[in-house]
Short mmCIF file of C-alpha atoms in Angstrom, two decimals:
data_model
loop_
_atom_site.label_atom_id
_atom_site.label_comp_id
_atom_site.label_asym_id
_atom_site.label_seq_id
_atom_site.Cartn_x
_atom_site.Cartn_y
_atom_site.Cartn_z
CA MET A 146 -8.96 1.59 36.00
CA SER A 147 -11.67 1.26 33.39
CA ILE A 148 -13.40 4.48 34.49
CA ARG A 149 -10.99 7.39 34.65
CA ILE A 150 -11.54 11.03 35.57
CA VAL A 151 -9.53 13.24 33.27
CA PRO A 152 -9.18 17.00 32.62
CA GLN A 153 -11.86 18.27 30.25
CA GLN A 154 -9.33 19.15 27.55
CA GLN A 155 -8.16 15.52 27.36
CA LEU A 156 -11.63 14.03 26.97
CA GLY A 157 -11.98 14.46 23.22
CA ALA A 158 -8.61 12.89 22.44
CA LEU A 159 -9.34 9.91 24.71
CA ARG A 160 -12.73 9.29 23.12
CA GLU A 161 -11.14 9.32 19.67
CA LYS A 162 -8.30 7.03 20.76
CA HIS A 163 -10.60 4.47 22.37
CA ASN A 164 -13.48 4.96 19.93
CA THR A 165 -16.04 5.53 22.68
CA ALA A 166 -18.80 8.12 22.86
CA ASP A 167 -19.66 7.68 26.54
CA ASN A 168 -23.36 7.45 25.70
CA ILE A 169 -23.84 5.88 29.13
CA PRO A 170 -22.74 8.27 31.89
CA PRO A 171 -19.91 6.31 33.54
CA LEU A 172 -19.93 8.35 36.74
CA LEU A 173 -22.54 10.27 38.73
CA PHE A 174 -21.57 12.70 41.48
CA ALA A 175 -23.78 13.18 44.52
CA ASN A 176 -26.16 16.10 44.90
CA LEU A 177 -25.05 17.30 48.32
CA LYS A 178 -27.93 19.76 48.60
CA SER A 179 -30.40 16.92 49.11
CA LEU A 180 -28.44 13.66 49.63
CA TYR A 181 -28.25 13.54 53.43
CA ARG A 182 -31.66 15.11 54.02
CA ARG A 183 -33.29 12.53 51.76
CA ARG A 184 -31.35 9.75 53.49
CA ALA A 185 -32.49 10.93 56.91
CA GLU A 186 -36.09 11.06 55.76
CA ARG A 187 -35.93 7.56 54.26
CA LEU A 188 -34.32 6.11 57.38
CA GLY A 189 -37.11 7.64 59.45
CA GLN A 190 -39.76 6.14 57.17
CA LEU A 191 -38.20 2.68 57.27
CA ALA A 192 -37.79 2.79 61.05
CA THR A 193 -41.56 2.80 61.63
CA SER A 194 -42.00 -0.81 60.52
CA ASN A 195 -38.56 -2.34 60.95
CA SER A 196 -37.29 -4.58 63.76
CA PHE A 197 -34.11 -2.46 63.77
CA GLY A 198 -36.14 0.75 64.04
CA ASP A 199 -34.16 2.25 66.92
CA TYR A 200 -30.88 1.93 65.05
CA LEU A 201 -32.40 3.31 61.85
CA ARG A 202 -33.59 6.36 63.80
CA PHE A 203 -30.07 6.74 65.22
CA ALA A 204 -28.64 6.61 61.68
CA ALA A 205 -31.25 9.16 60.58
CA GLU A 206 -30.01 11.60 63.23
CA ILE A 207 -26.45 11.27 61.90
CA ALA A 208 -27.61 11.76 58.31
CA GLN A 209 -29.58 14.86 59.28
CA ALA A 210 -26.53 16.20 61.12
CA GLN A 211 -24.46 15.59 57.96
CA HIS A 212 -26.98 17.63 55.98
CA ASN A 213 -26.78 20.54 58.41
CA VAL A 214 -22.99 20.46 58.65
CA CYS A 215 -22.56 20.19 54.88
CA HIS A 216 -24.58 23.40 54.49
CA ASP A 217 -22.78 25.25 57.28
CA HIS A 218 -19.20 24.08 56.57
CA PRO A 219 -18.61 24.04 52.81
CA LEU A 220 -15.23 23.03 51.41
CA MET A 221 -13.52 24.90 48.60
CA VAL A 222 -10.33 23.38 47.20
CA ASP A 223 -8.45 23.44 43.89
CA LEU A 224 -8.02 19.86 42.64
CA THR A 225 -6.57 20.73 39.25
CA THR A 226 -3.10 19.38 40.08
CA VAL A 227 -4.54 16.33 41.83
CA LEU A 228 -6.64 15.53 38.76
CA ALA A 229 -3.68 15.90 36.40
CA GLN A 230 -1.59 13.55 38.55
CA SER A 231 -4.43 11.05 38.65
CA ALA A 232 -4.86 11.12 34.88
CA GLU A 233 -1.14 10.40 34.50
CA SER A 234 -0.94 7.62 37.10
CA GLY A 235 -4.29 5.97 36.45
CA LYS A 236 -5.15 6.01 40.15
CA PRO A 237 -8.36 7.50 41.55
CA PRO A 238 -7.87 11.24 42.12
CA LEU A 239 -9.06 11.05 45.74
CA ASP A 240 -7.55 7.64 46.51
CA VAL A 241 -8.03 6.93 50.23
CA LEU A 242 -4.60 5.30 50.42
CA SER A 243 -2.65 8.22 48.97
CA TYR A 244 -4.68 11.46 49.09
CA LEU A 245 -3.39 13.78 51.82
CA ARG A 246 -6.51 14.84 53.65
CA SER A 247 -6.62 18.18 55.42
CA GLU A 248 -7.85 19.00 58.92
CA HIS A 249 -11.19 19.97 57.41
CA TRP A 250 -12.53 16.47 58.08
CA GLN A 251 -11.86 16.92 61.80
CA GLN A 252 -13.65 20.28 61.73
CA LEU A 253 -16.60 18.44 60.19
CA LEU A 254 -16.42 15.82 62.93
CA MET A 255 -16.52 18.48 65.65
CA ALA A 256 -19.46 20.13 63.93
CA LEU A 257 -21.28 16.79 63.70
CA ILE A 258 -20.69 16.19 67.40
CA ALA A 259 -22.09 19.65 68.22
CA GLU A 260 -25.19 18.88 66.13
CA LEU A 261 -25.76 15.50 67.75
CA LYS A 262 -25.06 16.21 71.42
CA PRO A 263 -28.32 18.05 72.30
CA GLN A 264 -30.55 15.07 71.45
CA ALA A 265 -28.07 12.27 72.25
CA SER A 266 -28.84 9.53 74.78
CA GLU A 267 -26.47 9.09 77.72
CA THR A 268 -24.70 6.23 75.96
CA VAL A 269 -24.22 8.14 72.70
CA LEU A 270 -23.29 11.33 74.54
CA ALA A 271 -20.44 9.51 76.28
CA VAL A 272 -19.06 8.36 72.93
CA LEU A 273 -19.33 11.85 71.42
CA GLU A 274 -17.60 13.45 74.38
CA ASN A 275 -14.84 10.84 74.23
CA LEU A 276 -14.23 11.64 70.56
CA GLU A 277 -14.31 15.34 71.37
CA LYS A 278 -11.64 14.97 74.08
CA MET A 279 -9.27 12.93 71.92
CA SER A 280 -6.19 14.53 70.44
CA GLN A 281 -6.17 15.22 66.72
CA HIS A 282 -3.51 12.53 66.36
CA GLN A 283 -5.75 9.94 68.01
CA ARG A 284 -8.63 10.83 65.70
CA GLU A 285 -6.31 10.59 62.69
CA GLN A 286 -5.29 7.10 63.78
CA LEU A 287 -8.93 6.03 63.93
CA ALA A 288 -9.52 7.52 60.50
CA ASN A 289 -6.48 5.74 59.06
CA ALA A 290 -7.71 2.41 60.40
CA LEU A 291 -11.16 2.81 58.85
CA LEU A 292 -9.84 3.99 55.49
CA ASN A 293 -7.42 1.06 55.39
CA GLY A 294 -10.21 -1.40 56.07
CA GLU A 295 -8.98 -2.22 59.58
CA PHE A 296 -12.51 -2.00 60.95
CA ALA A 297 -11.88 -4.18 63.98
CA SER A 298 -9.34 -1.61 65.22
CA VAL A 299 -12.06 1.00 65.74
CA GLY A 300 -14.82 0.59 68.29
CA SER A 301 -18.27 -0.02 66.83
CA ASP A 302 -19.55 2.89 68.90
CA GLN A 303 -17.03 5.34 67.40
CA ALA A 304 -16.85 4.16 63.78
CA PRO A 305 -20.15 5.62 62.49
CA PHE A 306 -19.24 9.13 63.66
CA ILE A 307 -15.67 9.02 62.32
CA TRP A 308 -16.90 7.66 59.00
CA ALA A 309 -19.71 10.22 58.80
CA ALA A 310 -17.14 13.03 58.95
CA LEU A 311 -14.76 11.32 56.52
CA SER A 312 -17.59 10.60 54.10
CA LEU A 313 -18.83 14.17 54.23
CA TYR A 314 -15.27 15.39 53.61
CA TRP A 315 -14.71 13.07 50.64
CA ALA A 316 -18.13 13.87 49.19
CA GLN A 317 -17.31 17.57 49.36
CA LEU A 318 -13.98 16.89 47.67
CA ALA A 319 -15.65 14.87 44.92
CA SER A 320 -18.02 17.77 44.21
CA GLN A 321 -14.96 19.95 43.51
CA ILE A 322 -13.43 17.69 40.83
CA PRO A 323 -13.04 19.80 37.68
CA GLY A 324 -12.72 16.92 35.19
CA LYS A 325 -15.02 14.52 33.42
CA ALA A 326 -15.31 10.75 33.64
CA HIS A 327 -14.26 8.62 30.70
CA ALA A 328 -15.06 4.93 30.27
CA GLU A 329 -12.45 2.72 28.63
CA TYR A 330 -12.60 -0.88 27.50
CA GLY A 331 -12.09 -3.36 30.29
CA GLU A 332 -13.73 -3.81 33.64
CA GLN A 333 -12.13 -3.78 37.11
CA ARG A 334 -14.95 -1.67 38.43
CA GLN A 335 -15.39 -3.23 41.88
CA PHE A 336 -13.99 -0.10 43.57
CA CYS A 337 -14.97 3.56 43.29
CA PRO A 338 -13.09 5.37 40.48
CA VAL A 339 -13.14 8.58 42.53
CA CYS A 340 -11.66 7.40 45.84
CA GLY A 341 -11.04 3.65 45.55
CA SER A 342 -13.52 2.65 48.27
CA ALA A 343 -15.93 -0.27 48.30
CA PRO A 344 -19.59 0.24 47.37
CA VAL A 345 -22.56 0.16 49.73
CA ALA A 346 -24.82 -1.56 47.22
CA SER A 347 -25.93 -1.16 43.62
CA VAL A 348 -29.04 0.57 42.34
CA VAL A 349 -30.92 0.24 39.06
CA HIS A 350 -31.95 3.79 38.19
CA LEU A 351 -35.06 5.37 36.82
CA SER A 352 -35.22 8.69 34.91
CA SER A 353 -32.49 9.48 32.39
CA SER A 354 -30.45 6.46 33.42
CA ASN A 355 -33.43 4.10 33.16
CA GLY A 356 -32.43 0.48 33.57
CA LEU A 357 -28.74 1.16 34.19
CA ARG A 358 -27.01 -0.22 37.27
CA TYR A 359 -24.70 1.97 39.32
CA LEU A 360 -22.63 1.09 42.38
CA HIS A 361 -22.86 3.63 45.19
CA CYS A 362 -19.62 4.51 46.99
CA SER A 363 -19.57 4.00 50.76
CA LEU A 364 -17.24 6.98 51.24
CA CYS A 365 -17.51 9.77 48.66
CA GLU A 366 -21.14 9.03 47.67
CA SER A 367 -20.33 8.91 43.95
CA GLU A 368 -21.93 6.27 41.71
CA TRP A 369 -20.29 4.41 38.84
CA HIS A 370 -21.75 2.29 36.07
CA VAL A 371 -21.41 -1.49 36.09
CA VAL A 372 -23.37 -3.61 33.64
CA ARG A 373 -26.10 -5.82 35.02
CA VAL A 374 -25.94 -9.62 35.30
CA LYS A 375 -22.24 -9.52 36.08
CA CYS A 376 -20.61 -10.00 39.47
CA SER A 377 -19.49 -6.58 40.67
CA ASN A 378 -16.69 -8.21 42.66
CA CYS A 379 -15.04 -10.67 40.25
CA GLU A 380 -16.80 -9.78 36.95
CA GLN A 381 -17.95 -13.34 36.26
CA THR A 382 -21.37 -14.11 34.81
CA ARG A 383 -21.54 -17.89 35.03
CA ASP A 384 -23.05 -18.51 38.47
CA LEU A 385 -25.15 -15.53 39.53
CA ASN A 386 -28.29 -15.89 41.61
CA TYR A 387 -30.77 -13.38 43.02
CA TRP A 388 -32.23 -13.64 46.51
CA SER A 389 -34.99 -11.73 48.28
CA LEU A 390 -37.04 -11.93 51.45
CA GLU A 391 -40.28 -11.33 49.63
CA SER A 392 -41.36 -12.16 46.10
CA GLU A 393 -39.73 -12.01 42.71
CA GLN A 394 -40.91 -8.39 42.54
CA ALA A 395 -38.97 -7.33 45.66
CA ALA A 396 -37.33 -3.90 45.43
CA VAL A 397 -34.23 -5.09 47.33
CA LYS A 398 -32.40 -8.25 46.34
CA ALA A 399 -28.97 -9.77 46.85
CA GLU A 400 -26.91 -10.77 43.83
CA SER A 401 -24.68 -13.71 44.75
CA CYS A 402 -21.74 -15.09 42.81
CA GLY A 403 -20.82 -18.75 43.03
CA ASP A 404 -17.39 -18.07 41.53
CA CYS A 405 -16.05 -15.74 44.22
CA GLY A 406 -18.54 -16.50 47.00
CA SER A 407 -19.57 -12.87 47.48
CA TYR A 408 -22.84 -10.97 47.26
CA LEU A 409 -23.96 -7.37 46.80
CA LYS A 410 -27.41 -5.90 47.29
CA ILE A 411 -29.17 -4.57 44.21
CA LEU A 412 -31.99 -2.05 44.59
CA TYR A 413 -34.64 -1.46 41.90
CA GLN A 414 -36.05 2.07 41.79
CA GLU A 415 -38.74 1.00 39.30
CA LYS A 416 -40.22 -1.16 42.06
CA ASP A 417 -39.89 1.55 44.73
CA PRO A 418 -38.95 5.09 43.60
CA GLN A 419 -38.39 6.11 47.25
CA LEU A 420 -35.38 3.79 47.66
CA GLU A 421 -32.21 5.32 49.10
CA VAL A 422 -29.13 3.13 48.84
CA VAL A 423 -27.62 3.49 52.31
CA ALA A 424 -30.98 3.54 54.10
CA ASP A 425 -32.53 0.57 52.34
CA ASP A 426 -29.34 -1.46 52.57
CA LEU A 427 -29.25 -0.89 56.32
CA ALA A 428 -32.95 -1.66 56.70
CA SER A 429 -32.57 -5.06 55.00
CA LEU A 430 -30.07 -6.59 57.44
CA ILE A 431 -32.18 -9.73 57.67
CA LEU A 432 -31.33 -10.39 54.03
CA ASP A 433 -27.63 -10.11 54.92
CA ALA A 434 -28.11 -12.71 57.65
CA LYS A 435 -29.79 -15.06 55.18
CA MET A 436 -26.96 -14.62 52.68
CA GLU A 437 -24.37 -15.44 55.33
CA GLN A 438 -26.34 -18.57 56.18
CA GLN A 439 -26.03 -19.54 52.52
CA GLY A 440 -22.24 -19.17 52.78
CA PHE A 441 -21.78 -15.88 50.90
CA ALA A 442 -19.62 -12.98 52.10
CA ARG A 443 -20.70 -9.37 51.72
CA SER A 444 -18.50 -7.39 49.32
CA ALA A 445 -19.84 -4.02 50.47
CA VAL A 446 -19.55 -1.58 53.37
CA ASN A 447 -22.42 0.33 54.97
CA PRO A 448 -21.46 3.62 56.68
CA PHE A 449 -23.49 2.65 59.73
CA LEU A 450 -22.43 -0.98 60.09
CA PHE A 451 -18.87 -2.08 59.45
CA PRO A 452 -17.53 -5.63 59.01
CA GLY A 453 -16.51 -7.23 62.27
CA GLU A 454 -18.94 -5.22 64.38
#
């Protein structure tokens, strides 16, 4: 991979070998103290004037539950050995296809269910109670299907809750990584360098990373740098186009690639500093419908709306 996470003591030697200074932060880890609370607030704001307002409010309740559970059920784990193995193999340290997850994610799921049940509608309550009554093995099977991209194997009513727990688990793991990210020559950045998952969308940052584009991971919530005006899926630059539902100054656009036939949303914080990647991606589903009408396939995954649902 072109962005690797390596032990701190190896960073200097790698920079000298590859002649890179890493002036651009290649990887940004999530701030779990505010991530889910901010997402819940943004979803609530967007719901007031959106045709999908009810679903945005439902997603906001899950995000707020994630915030509460993250505070009440912290994860402490030593990833030193995992990081060393990753540096040697070149694979993401928390690769969804090979990392052996613990039962902590199921504890998070049960805590999320407990948070959500008091205000749940009858329909949602039935789903939560069904998940609660399942055996651990059955829940593991659902998790395996989602992490392997077999979205059609998991009911659309169950998937958001399973993924919310898995995402919270992986985000907690990512916050424990003791190494630093190092950017090497080459691309291949369409998947998260932390866990290997697909992005939700990309965001052009303000503040210290002004003007830089980062892809936001749909699972571990990390963000990784990908240069602008390049397809995030196939890395081509020849046939890119930008689409929006509003004007040229729209804060949310879709970047399409004529070479691979895919598209990914791109969000501009300079046009709306209140943007939140997951929330604003979900709130712009009409743009997704327009892109599908144009014959482009989405290369991303939203935690509240999976392909095939």
